Structures are given as C-alpha cells and as structure tokens.
Coordinates of C-alpha atoms in Angstrom, one line a residue:
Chain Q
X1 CA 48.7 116.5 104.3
X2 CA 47.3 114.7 100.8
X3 CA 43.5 114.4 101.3
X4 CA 43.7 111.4 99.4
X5 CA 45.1 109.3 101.7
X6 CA 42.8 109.7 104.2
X7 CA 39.7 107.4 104.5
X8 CA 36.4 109.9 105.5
X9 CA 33.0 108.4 107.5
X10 CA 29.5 109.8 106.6
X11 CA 29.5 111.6 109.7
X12 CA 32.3 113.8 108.6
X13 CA 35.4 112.4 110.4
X14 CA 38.4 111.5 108.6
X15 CA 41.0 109.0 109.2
X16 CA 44.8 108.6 108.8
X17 CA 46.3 105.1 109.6
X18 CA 50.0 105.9 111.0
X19 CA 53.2 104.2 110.4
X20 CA 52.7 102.3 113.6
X21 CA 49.7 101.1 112.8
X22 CA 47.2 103.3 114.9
X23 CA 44.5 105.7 113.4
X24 CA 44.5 109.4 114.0
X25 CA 40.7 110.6 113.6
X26 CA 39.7 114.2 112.9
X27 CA 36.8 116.5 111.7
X28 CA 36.9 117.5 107.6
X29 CA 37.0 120.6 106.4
X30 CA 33.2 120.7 105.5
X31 CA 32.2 119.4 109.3
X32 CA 33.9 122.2 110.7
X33 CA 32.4 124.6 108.0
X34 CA 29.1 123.4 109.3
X35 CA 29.9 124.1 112.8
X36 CA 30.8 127.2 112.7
X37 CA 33.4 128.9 115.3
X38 CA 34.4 126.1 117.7
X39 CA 34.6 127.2 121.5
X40 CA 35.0 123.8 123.3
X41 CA 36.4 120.5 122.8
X42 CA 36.0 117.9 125.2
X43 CA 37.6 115.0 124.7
X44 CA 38.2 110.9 126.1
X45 CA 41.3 110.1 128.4
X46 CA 44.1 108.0 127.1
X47 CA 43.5 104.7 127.7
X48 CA 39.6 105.0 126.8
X49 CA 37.8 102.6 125.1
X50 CA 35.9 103.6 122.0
X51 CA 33.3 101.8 119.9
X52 CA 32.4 101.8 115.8
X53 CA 29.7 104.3 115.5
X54 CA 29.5 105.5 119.2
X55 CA 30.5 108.8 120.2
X56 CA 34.0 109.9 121.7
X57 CA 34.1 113.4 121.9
X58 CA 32.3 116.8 121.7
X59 CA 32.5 119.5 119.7
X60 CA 30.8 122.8 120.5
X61 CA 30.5 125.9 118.7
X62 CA 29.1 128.9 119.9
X63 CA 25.6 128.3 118.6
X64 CA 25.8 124.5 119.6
X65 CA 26.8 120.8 120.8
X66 CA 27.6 118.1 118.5
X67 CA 29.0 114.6 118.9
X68 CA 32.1 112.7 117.1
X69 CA 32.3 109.4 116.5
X70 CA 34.8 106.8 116.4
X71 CA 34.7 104.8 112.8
X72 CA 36.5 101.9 114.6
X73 CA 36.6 100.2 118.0
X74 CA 39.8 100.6 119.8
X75 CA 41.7 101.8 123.0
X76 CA 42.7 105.8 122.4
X77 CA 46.1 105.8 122.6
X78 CA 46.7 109.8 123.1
X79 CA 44.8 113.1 122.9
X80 CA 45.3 116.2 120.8
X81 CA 45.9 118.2 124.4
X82 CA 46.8 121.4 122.2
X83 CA 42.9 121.4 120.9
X84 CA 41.6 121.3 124.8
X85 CA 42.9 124.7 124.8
X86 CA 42.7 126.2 121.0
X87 CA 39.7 124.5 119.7
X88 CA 40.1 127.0 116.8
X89 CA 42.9 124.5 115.5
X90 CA 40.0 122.9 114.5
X91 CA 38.5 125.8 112.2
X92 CA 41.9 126.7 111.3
X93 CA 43.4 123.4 109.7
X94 CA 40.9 120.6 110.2
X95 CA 43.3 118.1 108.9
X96 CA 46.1 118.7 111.0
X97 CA 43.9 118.8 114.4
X98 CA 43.3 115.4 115.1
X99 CA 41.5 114.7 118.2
X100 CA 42.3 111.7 119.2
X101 CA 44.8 108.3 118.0
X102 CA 43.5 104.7 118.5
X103 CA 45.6 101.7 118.9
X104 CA 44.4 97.9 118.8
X105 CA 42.0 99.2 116.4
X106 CA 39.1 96.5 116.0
X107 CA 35.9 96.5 113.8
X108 CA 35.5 99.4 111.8
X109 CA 33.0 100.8 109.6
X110 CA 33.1 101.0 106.1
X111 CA 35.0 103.8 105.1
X112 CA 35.0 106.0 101.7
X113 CA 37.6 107.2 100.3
X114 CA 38.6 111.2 99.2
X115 CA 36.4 110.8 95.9
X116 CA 33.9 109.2 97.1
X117 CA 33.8 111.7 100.4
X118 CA 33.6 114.5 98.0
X119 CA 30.7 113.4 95.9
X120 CA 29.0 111.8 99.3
X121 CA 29.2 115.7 100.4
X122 CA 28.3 117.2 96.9
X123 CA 25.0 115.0 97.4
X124 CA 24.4 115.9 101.2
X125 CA 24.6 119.6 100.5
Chain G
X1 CA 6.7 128.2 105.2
X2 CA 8.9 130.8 106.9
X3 CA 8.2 134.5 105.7
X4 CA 11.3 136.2 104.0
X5 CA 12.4 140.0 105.5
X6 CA 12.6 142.8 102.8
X7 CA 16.1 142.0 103.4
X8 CA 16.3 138.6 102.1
X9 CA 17.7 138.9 98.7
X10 CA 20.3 140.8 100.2
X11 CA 21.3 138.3 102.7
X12 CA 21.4 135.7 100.1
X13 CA 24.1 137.8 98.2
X14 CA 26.6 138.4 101.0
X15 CA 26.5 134.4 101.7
X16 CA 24.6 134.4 104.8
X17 CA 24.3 131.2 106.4
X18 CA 19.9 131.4 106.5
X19 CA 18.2 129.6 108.8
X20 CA 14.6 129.7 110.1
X21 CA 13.7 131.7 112.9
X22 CA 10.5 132.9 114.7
X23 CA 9.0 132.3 111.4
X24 CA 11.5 134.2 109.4
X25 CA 14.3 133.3 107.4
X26 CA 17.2 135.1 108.8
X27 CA 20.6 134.8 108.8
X28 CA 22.6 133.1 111.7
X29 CA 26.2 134.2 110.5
X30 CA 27.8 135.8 107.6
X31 CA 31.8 134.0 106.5
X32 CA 33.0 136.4 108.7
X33 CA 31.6 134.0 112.1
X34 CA 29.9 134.7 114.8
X35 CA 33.1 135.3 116.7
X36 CA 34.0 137.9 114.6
X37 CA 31.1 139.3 114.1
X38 CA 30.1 139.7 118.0
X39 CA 33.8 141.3 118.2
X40 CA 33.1 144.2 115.2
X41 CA 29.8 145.0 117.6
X42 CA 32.0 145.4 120.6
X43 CA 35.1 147.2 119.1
X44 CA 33.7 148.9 116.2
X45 CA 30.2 148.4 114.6
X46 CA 27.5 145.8 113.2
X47 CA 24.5 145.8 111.2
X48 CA 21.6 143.4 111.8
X49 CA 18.2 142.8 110.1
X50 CA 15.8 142.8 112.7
X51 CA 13.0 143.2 110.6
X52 CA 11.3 140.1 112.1
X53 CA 10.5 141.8 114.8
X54 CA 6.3 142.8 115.5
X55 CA 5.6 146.4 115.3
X56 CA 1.8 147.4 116.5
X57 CA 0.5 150.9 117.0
X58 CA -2.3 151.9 119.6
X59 CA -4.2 155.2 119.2
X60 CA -7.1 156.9 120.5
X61 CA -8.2 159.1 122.9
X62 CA -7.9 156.6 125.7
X63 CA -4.5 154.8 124.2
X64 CA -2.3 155.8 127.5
X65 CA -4.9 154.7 129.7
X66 CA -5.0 151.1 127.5
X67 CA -1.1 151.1 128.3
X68 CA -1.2 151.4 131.9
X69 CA -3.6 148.8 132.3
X70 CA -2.3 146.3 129.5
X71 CA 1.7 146.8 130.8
X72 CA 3.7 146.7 134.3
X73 CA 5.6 149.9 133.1
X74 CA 4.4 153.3 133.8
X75 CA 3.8 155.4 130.4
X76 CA 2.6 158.8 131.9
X77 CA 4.5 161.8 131.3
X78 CA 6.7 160.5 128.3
X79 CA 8.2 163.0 126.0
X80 CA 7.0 162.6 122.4
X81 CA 9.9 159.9 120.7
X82 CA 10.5 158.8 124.5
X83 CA 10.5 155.0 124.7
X84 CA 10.0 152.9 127.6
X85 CA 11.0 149.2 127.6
X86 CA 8.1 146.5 129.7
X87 CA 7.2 143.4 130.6
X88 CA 3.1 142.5 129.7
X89 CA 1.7 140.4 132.2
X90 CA -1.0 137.7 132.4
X91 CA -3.4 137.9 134.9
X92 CA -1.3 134.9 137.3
X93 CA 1.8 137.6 137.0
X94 CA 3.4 135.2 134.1
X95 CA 4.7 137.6 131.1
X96 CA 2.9 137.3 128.2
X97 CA 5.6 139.2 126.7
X98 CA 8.5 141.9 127.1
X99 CA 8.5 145.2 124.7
X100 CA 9.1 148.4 123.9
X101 CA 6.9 151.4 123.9
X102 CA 7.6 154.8 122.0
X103 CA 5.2 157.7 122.6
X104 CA 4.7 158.8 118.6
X105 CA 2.4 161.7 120.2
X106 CA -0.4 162.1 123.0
X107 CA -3.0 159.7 121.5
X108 CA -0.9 157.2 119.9
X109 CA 2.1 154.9 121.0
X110 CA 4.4 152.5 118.8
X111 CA 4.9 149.1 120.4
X112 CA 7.5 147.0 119.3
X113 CA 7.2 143.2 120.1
X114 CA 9.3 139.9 119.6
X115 CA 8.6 138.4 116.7
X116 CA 7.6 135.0 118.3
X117 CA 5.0 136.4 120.1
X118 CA 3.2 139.2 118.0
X119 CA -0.1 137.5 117.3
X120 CA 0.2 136.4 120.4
X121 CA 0.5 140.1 121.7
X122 CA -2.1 141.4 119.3
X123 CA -4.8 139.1 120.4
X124 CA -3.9 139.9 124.0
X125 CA -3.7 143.4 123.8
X126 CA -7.2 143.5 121.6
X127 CA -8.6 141.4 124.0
X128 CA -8.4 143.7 126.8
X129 CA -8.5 147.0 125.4
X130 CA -11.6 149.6 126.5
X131 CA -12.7 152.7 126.0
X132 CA -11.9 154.7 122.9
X133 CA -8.9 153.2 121.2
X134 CA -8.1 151.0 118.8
X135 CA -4.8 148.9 117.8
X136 CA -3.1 148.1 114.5
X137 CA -0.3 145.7 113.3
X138 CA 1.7 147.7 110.7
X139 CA 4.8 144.7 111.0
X140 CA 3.9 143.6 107.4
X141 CA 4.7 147.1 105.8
X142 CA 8.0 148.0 108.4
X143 CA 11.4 147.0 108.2
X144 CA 14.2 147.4 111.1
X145 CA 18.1 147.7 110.7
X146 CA 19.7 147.8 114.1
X147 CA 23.4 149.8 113.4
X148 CA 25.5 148.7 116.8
X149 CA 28.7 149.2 118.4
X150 CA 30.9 152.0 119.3
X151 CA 31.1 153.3 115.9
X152 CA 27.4 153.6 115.1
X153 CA 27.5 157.3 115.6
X154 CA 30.0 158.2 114.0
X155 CA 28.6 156.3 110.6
X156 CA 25.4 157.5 111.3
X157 CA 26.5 161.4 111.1
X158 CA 27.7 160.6 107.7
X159 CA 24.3 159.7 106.3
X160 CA 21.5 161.6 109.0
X161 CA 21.3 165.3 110.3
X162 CA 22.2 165.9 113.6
X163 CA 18.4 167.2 114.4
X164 CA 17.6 163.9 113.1
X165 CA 19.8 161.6 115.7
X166 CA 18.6 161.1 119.3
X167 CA 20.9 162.0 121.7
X168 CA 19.6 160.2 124.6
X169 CA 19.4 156.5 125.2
X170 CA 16.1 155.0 124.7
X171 CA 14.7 158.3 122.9
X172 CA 13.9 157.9 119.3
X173 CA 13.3 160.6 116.4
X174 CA 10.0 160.2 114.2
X175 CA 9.8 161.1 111.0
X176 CA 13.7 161.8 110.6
X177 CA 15.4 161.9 107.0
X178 CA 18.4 159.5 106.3
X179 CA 19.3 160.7 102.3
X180 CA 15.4 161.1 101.4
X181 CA 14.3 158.0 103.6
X182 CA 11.3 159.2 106.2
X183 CA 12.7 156.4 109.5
X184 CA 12.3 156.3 113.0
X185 CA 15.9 156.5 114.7
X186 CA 16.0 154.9 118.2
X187 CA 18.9 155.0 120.1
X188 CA 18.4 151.7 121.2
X189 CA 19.7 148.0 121.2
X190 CA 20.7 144.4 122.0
X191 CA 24.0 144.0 122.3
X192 CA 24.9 146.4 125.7
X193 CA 26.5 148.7 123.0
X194 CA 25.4 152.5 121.7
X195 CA 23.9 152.0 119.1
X196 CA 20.6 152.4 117.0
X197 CA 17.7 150.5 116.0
X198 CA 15.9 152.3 112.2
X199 CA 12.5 151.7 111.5
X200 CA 11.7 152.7 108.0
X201 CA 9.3 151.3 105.0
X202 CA 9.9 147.6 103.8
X203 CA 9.9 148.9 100.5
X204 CA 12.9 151.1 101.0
X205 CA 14.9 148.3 103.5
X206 CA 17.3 147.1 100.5
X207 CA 18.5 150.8 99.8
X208 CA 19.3 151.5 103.4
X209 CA 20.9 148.4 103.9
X210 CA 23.7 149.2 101.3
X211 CA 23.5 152.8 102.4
X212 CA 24.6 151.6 105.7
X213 CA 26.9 149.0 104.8
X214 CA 28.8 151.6 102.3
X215 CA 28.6 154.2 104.7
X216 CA 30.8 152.1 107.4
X217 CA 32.8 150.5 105.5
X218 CA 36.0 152.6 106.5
X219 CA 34.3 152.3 110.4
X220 CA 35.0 148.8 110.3
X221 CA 31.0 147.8 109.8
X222 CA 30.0 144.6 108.9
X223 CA 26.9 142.7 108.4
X224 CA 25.8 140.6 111.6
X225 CA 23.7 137.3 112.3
X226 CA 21.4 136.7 114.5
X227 CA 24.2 133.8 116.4
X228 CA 26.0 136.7 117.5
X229 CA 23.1 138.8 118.3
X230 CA 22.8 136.3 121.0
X231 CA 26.0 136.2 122.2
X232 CA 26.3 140.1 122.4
X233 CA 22.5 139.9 124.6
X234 CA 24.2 137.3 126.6
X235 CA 26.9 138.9 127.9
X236 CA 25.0 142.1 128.4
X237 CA 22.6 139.7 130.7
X238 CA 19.7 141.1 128.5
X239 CA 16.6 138.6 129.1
X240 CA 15.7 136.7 125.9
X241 CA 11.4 135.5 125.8
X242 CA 11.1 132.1 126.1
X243 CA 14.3 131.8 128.1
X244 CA 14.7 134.4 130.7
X245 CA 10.8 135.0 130.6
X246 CA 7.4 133.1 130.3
X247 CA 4.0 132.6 130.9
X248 CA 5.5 130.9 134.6
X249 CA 7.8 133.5 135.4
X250 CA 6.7 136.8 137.0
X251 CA 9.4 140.1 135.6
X252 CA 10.3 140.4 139.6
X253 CA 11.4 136.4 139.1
X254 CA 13.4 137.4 136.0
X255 CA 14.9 140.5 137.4
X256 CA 12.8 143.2 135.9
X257 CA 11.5 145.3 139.2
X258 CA 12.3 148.3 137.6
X259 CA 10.0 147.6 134.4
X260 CA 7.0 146.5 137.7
X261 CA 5.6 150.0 139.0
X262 CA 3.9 148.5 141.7
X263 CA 2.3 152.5 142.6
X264 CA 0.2 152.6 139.3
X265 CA -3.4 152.1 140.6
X266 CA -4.0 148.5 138.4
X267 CA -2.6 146.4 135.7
X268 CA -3.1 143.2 134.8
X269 CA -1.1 140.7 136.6
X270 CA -0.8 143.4 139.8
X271 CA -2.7 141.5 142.0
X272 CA -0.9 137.9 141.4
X273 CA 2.1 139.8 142.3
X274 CA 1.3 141.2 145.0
X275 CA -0.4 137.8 146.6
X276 CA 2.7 136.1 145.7
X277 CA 5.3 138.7 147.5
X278 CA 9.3 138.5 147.7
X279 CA 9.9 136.2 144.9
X280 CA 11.2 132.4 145.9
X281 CA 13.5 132.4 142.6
X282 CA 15.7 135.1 140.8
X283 CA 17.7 135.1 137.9
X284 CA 21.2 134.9 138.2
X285 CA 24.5 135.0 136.3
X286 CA 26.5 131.9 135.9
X287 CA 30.5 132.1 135.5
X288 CA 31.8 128.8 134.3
X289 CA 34.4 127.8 136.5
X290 CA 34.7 124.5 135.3
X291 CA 35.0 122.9 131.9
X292 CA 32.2 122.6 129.5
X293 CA 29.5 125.1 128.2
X294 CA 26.2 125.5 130.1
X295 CA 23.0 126.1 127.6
X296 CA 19.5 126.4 128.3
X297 CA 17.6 124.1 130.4
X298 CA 20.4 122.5 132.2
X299 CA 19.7 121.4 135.7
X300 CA 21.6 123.5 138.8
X301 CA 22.5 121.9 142.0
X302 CA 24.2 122.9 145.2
X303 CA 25.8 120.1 146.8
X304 CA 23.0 117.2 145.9
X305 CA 20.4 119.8 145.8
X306 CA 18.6 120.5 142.8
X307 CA 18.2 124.2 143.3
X308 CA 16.8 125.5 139.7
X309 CA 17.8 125.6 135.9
X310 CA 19.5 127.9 133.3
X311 CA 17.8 129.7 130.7
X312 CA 20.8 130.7 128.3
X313 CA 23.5 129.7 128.5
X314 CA 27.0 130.3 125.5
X315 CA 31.0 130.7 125.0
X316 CA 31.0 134.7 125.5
X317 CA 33.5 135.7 122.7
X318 CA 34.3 138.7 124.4
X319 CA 34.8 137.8 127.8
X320 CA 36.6 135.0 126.8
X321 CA 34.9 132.4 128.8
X322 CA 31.4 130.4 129.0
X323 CA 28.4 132.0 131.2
X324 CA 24.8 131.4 131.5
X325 CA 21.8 133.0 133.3
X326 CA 19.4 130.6 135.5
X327 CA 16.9 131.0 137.7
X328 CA 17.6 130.0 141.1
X329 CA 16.3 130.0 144.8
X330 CA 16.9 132.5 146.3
X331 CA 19.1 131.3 149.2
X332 CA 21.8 130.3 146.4
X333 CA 21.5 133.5 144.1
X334 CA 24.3 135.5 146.3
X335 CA 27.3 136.0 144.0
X336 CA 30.1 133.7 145.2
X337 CA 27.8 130.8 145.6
X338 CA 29.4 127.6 143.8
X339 CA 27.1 125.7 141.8
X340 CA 27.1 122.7 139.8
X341 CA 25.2 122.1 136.2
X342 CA 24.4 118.6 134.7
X343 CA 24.9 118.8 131.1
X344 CA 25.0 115.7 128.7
X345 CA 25.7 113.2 131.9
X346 CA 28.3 115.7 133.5
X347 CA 28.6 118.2 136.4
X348 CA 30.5 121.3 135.0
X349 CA 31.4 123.7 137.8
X350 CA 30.4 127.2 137.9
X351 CA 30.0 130.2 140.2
X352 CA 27.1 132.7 140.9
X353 CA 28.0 136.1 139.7
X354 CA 26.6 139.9 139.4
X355 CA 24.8 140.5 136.5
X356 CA 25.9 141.9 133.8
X357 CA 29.0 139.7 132.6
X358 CA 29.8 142.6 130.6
X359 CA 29.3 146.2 130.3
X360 CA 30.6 149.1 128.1
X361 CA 32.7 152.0 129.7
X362 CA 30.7 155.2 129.4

C-alpha cells in the first residue's frame, strides 16, 4: 500500500477513500507501536452509525484500553471480521488491517496528509 | 522525580520502553513485547530488574519476637537462608502490606517489601517495634535481578557453584559468589515459574546484568518488563498490593489463610480477625467466557445483583484467553458460578474458576 495516498488524523488513524467512494479507516504504524501487543479488538456492527471525532471501536493491548475514532460521520458499511479474531493483524501490517469501511461519508475532519503525518509525529514524540 | 535503578543505563541501551512506576523508572517492555517476553519466562527464561523493590533488615536480640508480633506468619524455627512469605496487618485486620522474610541468622532477618509501600512499612514496623531491636532500610545500597523460567537453573550453574544455589523453593543462600560477586540467591519468584530472585550491591548490578544476559544467551534468555511481570503474576493468581490486598481487605478475604497462623499467642490485626470470623468475601478467579477484557475495578453481578469487583484483571498470553481475580461474596465464589462484569457500558460474560489459571508441571 503507498502511504502517501492515505490521509492520517492526529489521533493516529489513517484513511483510504475506495474506488466506490467509501473510506476504509485503520490504526498507523506508530499507533500500534505505541500500543504495544494487541489482544482484543472490538468493533461496531454493519450498519452503525459513526460520528467525526467520536469513538467507534476499541483497541486493547495487554497493558491497556484505548479508543478509535472515526475522522468522518458516516454509516459503517462492513467490518474487518478477520481482526475480531487476530488482532495481531493489527501489529503485524497496520496498513492492511483496516477496521472498519464507511459509506455516505458526511462531515469530516481535517485531515493531513503522509508529510505532514510524519512531521505531526516527529513533533509528538 | 522518579528515582532511576542501578540498572537504568542499561535499560536505556537495550531500548526499553521506560515508564514510571512506584517511584522508579522501569521498563514496561523491551522490542521483543510483552507477549513474547511472558512466553521466554514460561518456555525458557527471563531476566527482570526488580531493584525497586524495599529491602529492610531487623536485628537484635528480640528481632524474632518483633516478627511475630509485627506479621500474621509464624517465623520460629526457620533455618538460616529460610524465607517465609506474609501478609502485615493493621490493627482492623486490613494489610498494611505483603512480604517476604529471610532468616540471615538468629538475631537478624531480611525483609523484602513492595516498593510502593516501603516507607510505608518502615514507619509501621518502627512504630511498633519493642524490646531490644532495631530496623534498617539498606534499599538505597541493594539491587535485585530476578532470573525466571524453566531455564534459570541451568544458566545459573554456568555462572554460581553448586554450594552456592538453593535447592529448595523459598530457601536462599547468603553470602554466595557469582564470578567474585558476594549475592544473596533466593530461589524465589513472580511468575509461577522456578526461578531465582539475586540480591547483590547496587554498585555491582550493571556487571551482573550482562553476566546474566551473556550467560543465557544460548538458553533462550531475554530481558523482561515489568508488563509481562504482570501477566506472568496474573496467571499464577499471585496477589498484587493495591489490587488483591489493602488496608480494607483482611489476608483470609484475599485468600492468604496459610500466611494467617491464627495459633501464635498475638499479632497485630489477630483480634479484628478473629471478631470478624468466616470471611463474607473471597477472591476468586475469573475465566472470560464472553468477549472483552476484564481489568481492575470493574463491577461483578450475578443476575441484577451487584455481588463485588475485580482486582486484576489481563489477556493471559499463555493461556490464551482473558482472566481476572475479584473479590466476591461468598455465596457466588464456587467455581462454575456465571458471572457478568460491566466494563466501558458492557456486560462481558465470565465464569468463576479455581485458582490458579496456570500452574507449572513439577
């Protein structure tokens, strides 16, 4: 996958808009880094509603729980099922194991780009 | 400001992930994970600074009888290097603390304490000592290295005399030799594993570090965080201060009656125990049934019934599944009883089971 056309959030999600217009949203590399060993995903249902800056999942690694949050407001069009059961995906290749896809996206929040993610993270750490 | 261990630098070096704990900072993980590193402790061997941890000395000709009073356990007719693990009681039967006790000789006895608690512990223990003894906190000058798993023998046989490693479980070896080193070796632990905990001089703690590390490299050893030091305590049900114990829960509450020798003729905290008879509440084990992870502090219900909380609650690597303890009424502490837990808004399921979740083969 090319980092570079993803869009990122400052709470460490990325975001891939799909051919079919819908957004697949995942955790970046240095977000899983920072969690450490992930144990337990637990994600919405298809057909969920999620809100800009709200939280739609959690993540939790052995040491702790922490939320993820939807960059847009939309209505999750499908799950990643395979991370229910091998939240390691996660750890493994964060930019393949997207959590979840949202259709009929809405308002979003303003995104950065792969650049600007990089130095946003250069500064946080 | 958190204090450093003698093994700081060290930690540093290898990349540990350093956080601040019980005043220290220690590292939680290495790169390697906590996953990883709990699964070197269980199927070959770990090494952890545990140099946080208080060490006080009491001596004198009436240091035994100071123990007996000051502690649940019973200390007479310990073998020199003997240890003997205890609860330490507040007058209301609330534990001020939990511990271990080596007999260095007749008139003086090594206590080790968590690190949370030790000034705690010192003023305590100071506070209620009589007679002809006095106590010392030699934690500044000591370091600890605990070397655990299944191969902790074997690496230690490469670097200590056999005269110089206890054989028994919870016996230690004063003044043994490890390549010029003077350490205590204690064939003790936290993980449920064999395994051995060194004391030795801060200013030698670097040196035996690498020794260590060197020494087990071809065993598999690897440098281990304090995350996975929980994990391992976890699924050996080993009680953790400040989660399985307080100043509100008596050691019969949290599942200690052997540590409690009613017999002795008076300690402190006897009488509140005895007033309050069979405990109402016990600590349990929790098996996840469910989906979701129970922590600490999560509520427990039966049905609509709010029937206690946990205390610790993780993903068990080695078990493969989630588990917590709690402390429960006791009508619902028989294994098999289902039980429900509110975390974050949600009930996760879960099922009362015999502690411990895990334990080695002999």
């Amino acid at each position: 996958m090319d980092l570079k056309e993803l869009k990122y959030t400052k709470s460490h999600e990325w975001v891939k808009e799909t051919d079919d217009g819908c957004l697949e949203i995942g955790l970046t590399d240095y977000a899983q880094k920072q969690l450490g060993d992930l144990v337990f995903v637990n994600l919405p249902m298809e057909g969920d509603e999620v809100a800009a800056g709200e939280p739609f999942a959690d993540v939790e690694s052995v040491k702790a729980v922490s939320d993820v949050y939807s960059p847009v407001t939309g209505v999750v069009d499908a799950v990643n099922e395979e991370l229910l059961d091998a939240p390691e995906l996660i750890n493994e290749s964060p930019y393949e194991a997207w959590l979840i896809r949202v259709k009929d996206a809405g308002e979003r929040e303003e995104l950065m780009t792969a650049k600007e993610y990089e130095d946003f993270v250069e500064n946080e750490g | 400001m958190e204090k450093k261990t003698p093994l700081y630098d060290c930690h540093v070096a290898a990349h540990g992930k350093i956080v601040p704990f019980a005043g220290y900072l220690l590292p939680v993980q290495y790169e390697t994970g906590v996953i990883a590193e709990h699964m070197a402790v269980r199927q070959k061997a770990g090494l952890f600074d545990v140099s946080h941890m208080g060490e006080l000395i009491i001596c004198g000709r009436d240091a035994l009888k100071n123990l007996q009073m000051l502690l649940t356990n019973d200390f007479k007719g310990m073998a020199d290097g003997q240890a003997r693990y205890s609860p330490m009681c507040c007058e209301n039967g609330g534990i001020v603390d939990d511990l271990i006790v080596y007999r260095i000789e007749e008139e003086a006895y090594l206590i080790v304490v968590n690190a949370s608690n030790k000034d705690k512990d010192y003023d305590w223990m100071k506070e209620h000592m009589g007679g002809e003894a006095k106590i010392l906190d030699i934690s500044e000058r000591v370091a600890q290295i605990a070397l655990q798993g299944p191969r902790s023998h074997d690496i230690l046989c490469r670097i200590a005399g056999k005269e110089d490693i206890p054989e028994k479980y919870y016996y230690g070896k004063f003044h043994a030799d490890i390549q010029g080193t003077d350490c205590l070796i204690s064939r003790t632990g936290y993980t449920g594993e064999d395994g051995y905990e060194i004391y030795l001089g801060a200013d030698r703690a670097e040196e035996m570090w690498n020794l260590l590390l060197e020494s087990g490299r071809e065993e598999g050893l690897i440098p281990c965080g304090l995350g996975c030091r929980d994990t391992l305590r976890l699924e050996a049900a080993m009680p953790l201060y400040g989660h399985e114990m307080d100043e509100n829960i008596t050691p019969l509450e949290a599942g200690l009656p052997f540590a409690v020798k009613m017999k002795k003729d008076d300690f402190i905290g006897k009488n509140a125990i005895l007033e309050k008879g069979e405990p109402s509440r016990k600590r349990v084990g929790l098996k996840v049934t469910g989906r979701g992870i129970i922590r600490e502090q999560a509520e427990i219900f039966a049905g609509d019934r709010s029937i206690g909380f946990s205390t610790s609650g993780t993903h068990c690597p080695y078990l493969g599944y989630p588990a917590a303890m709690a402390m429960l009424e006791m009508p619902y502490t028989q294994p098999g009883t289902a039980v429900k837990a509110l975390v974050r808004g949600r009930m996760i399921d879960a099922e009362v089971v015999a502690l411990p979740f895990y334990k080695r083969a002999k």
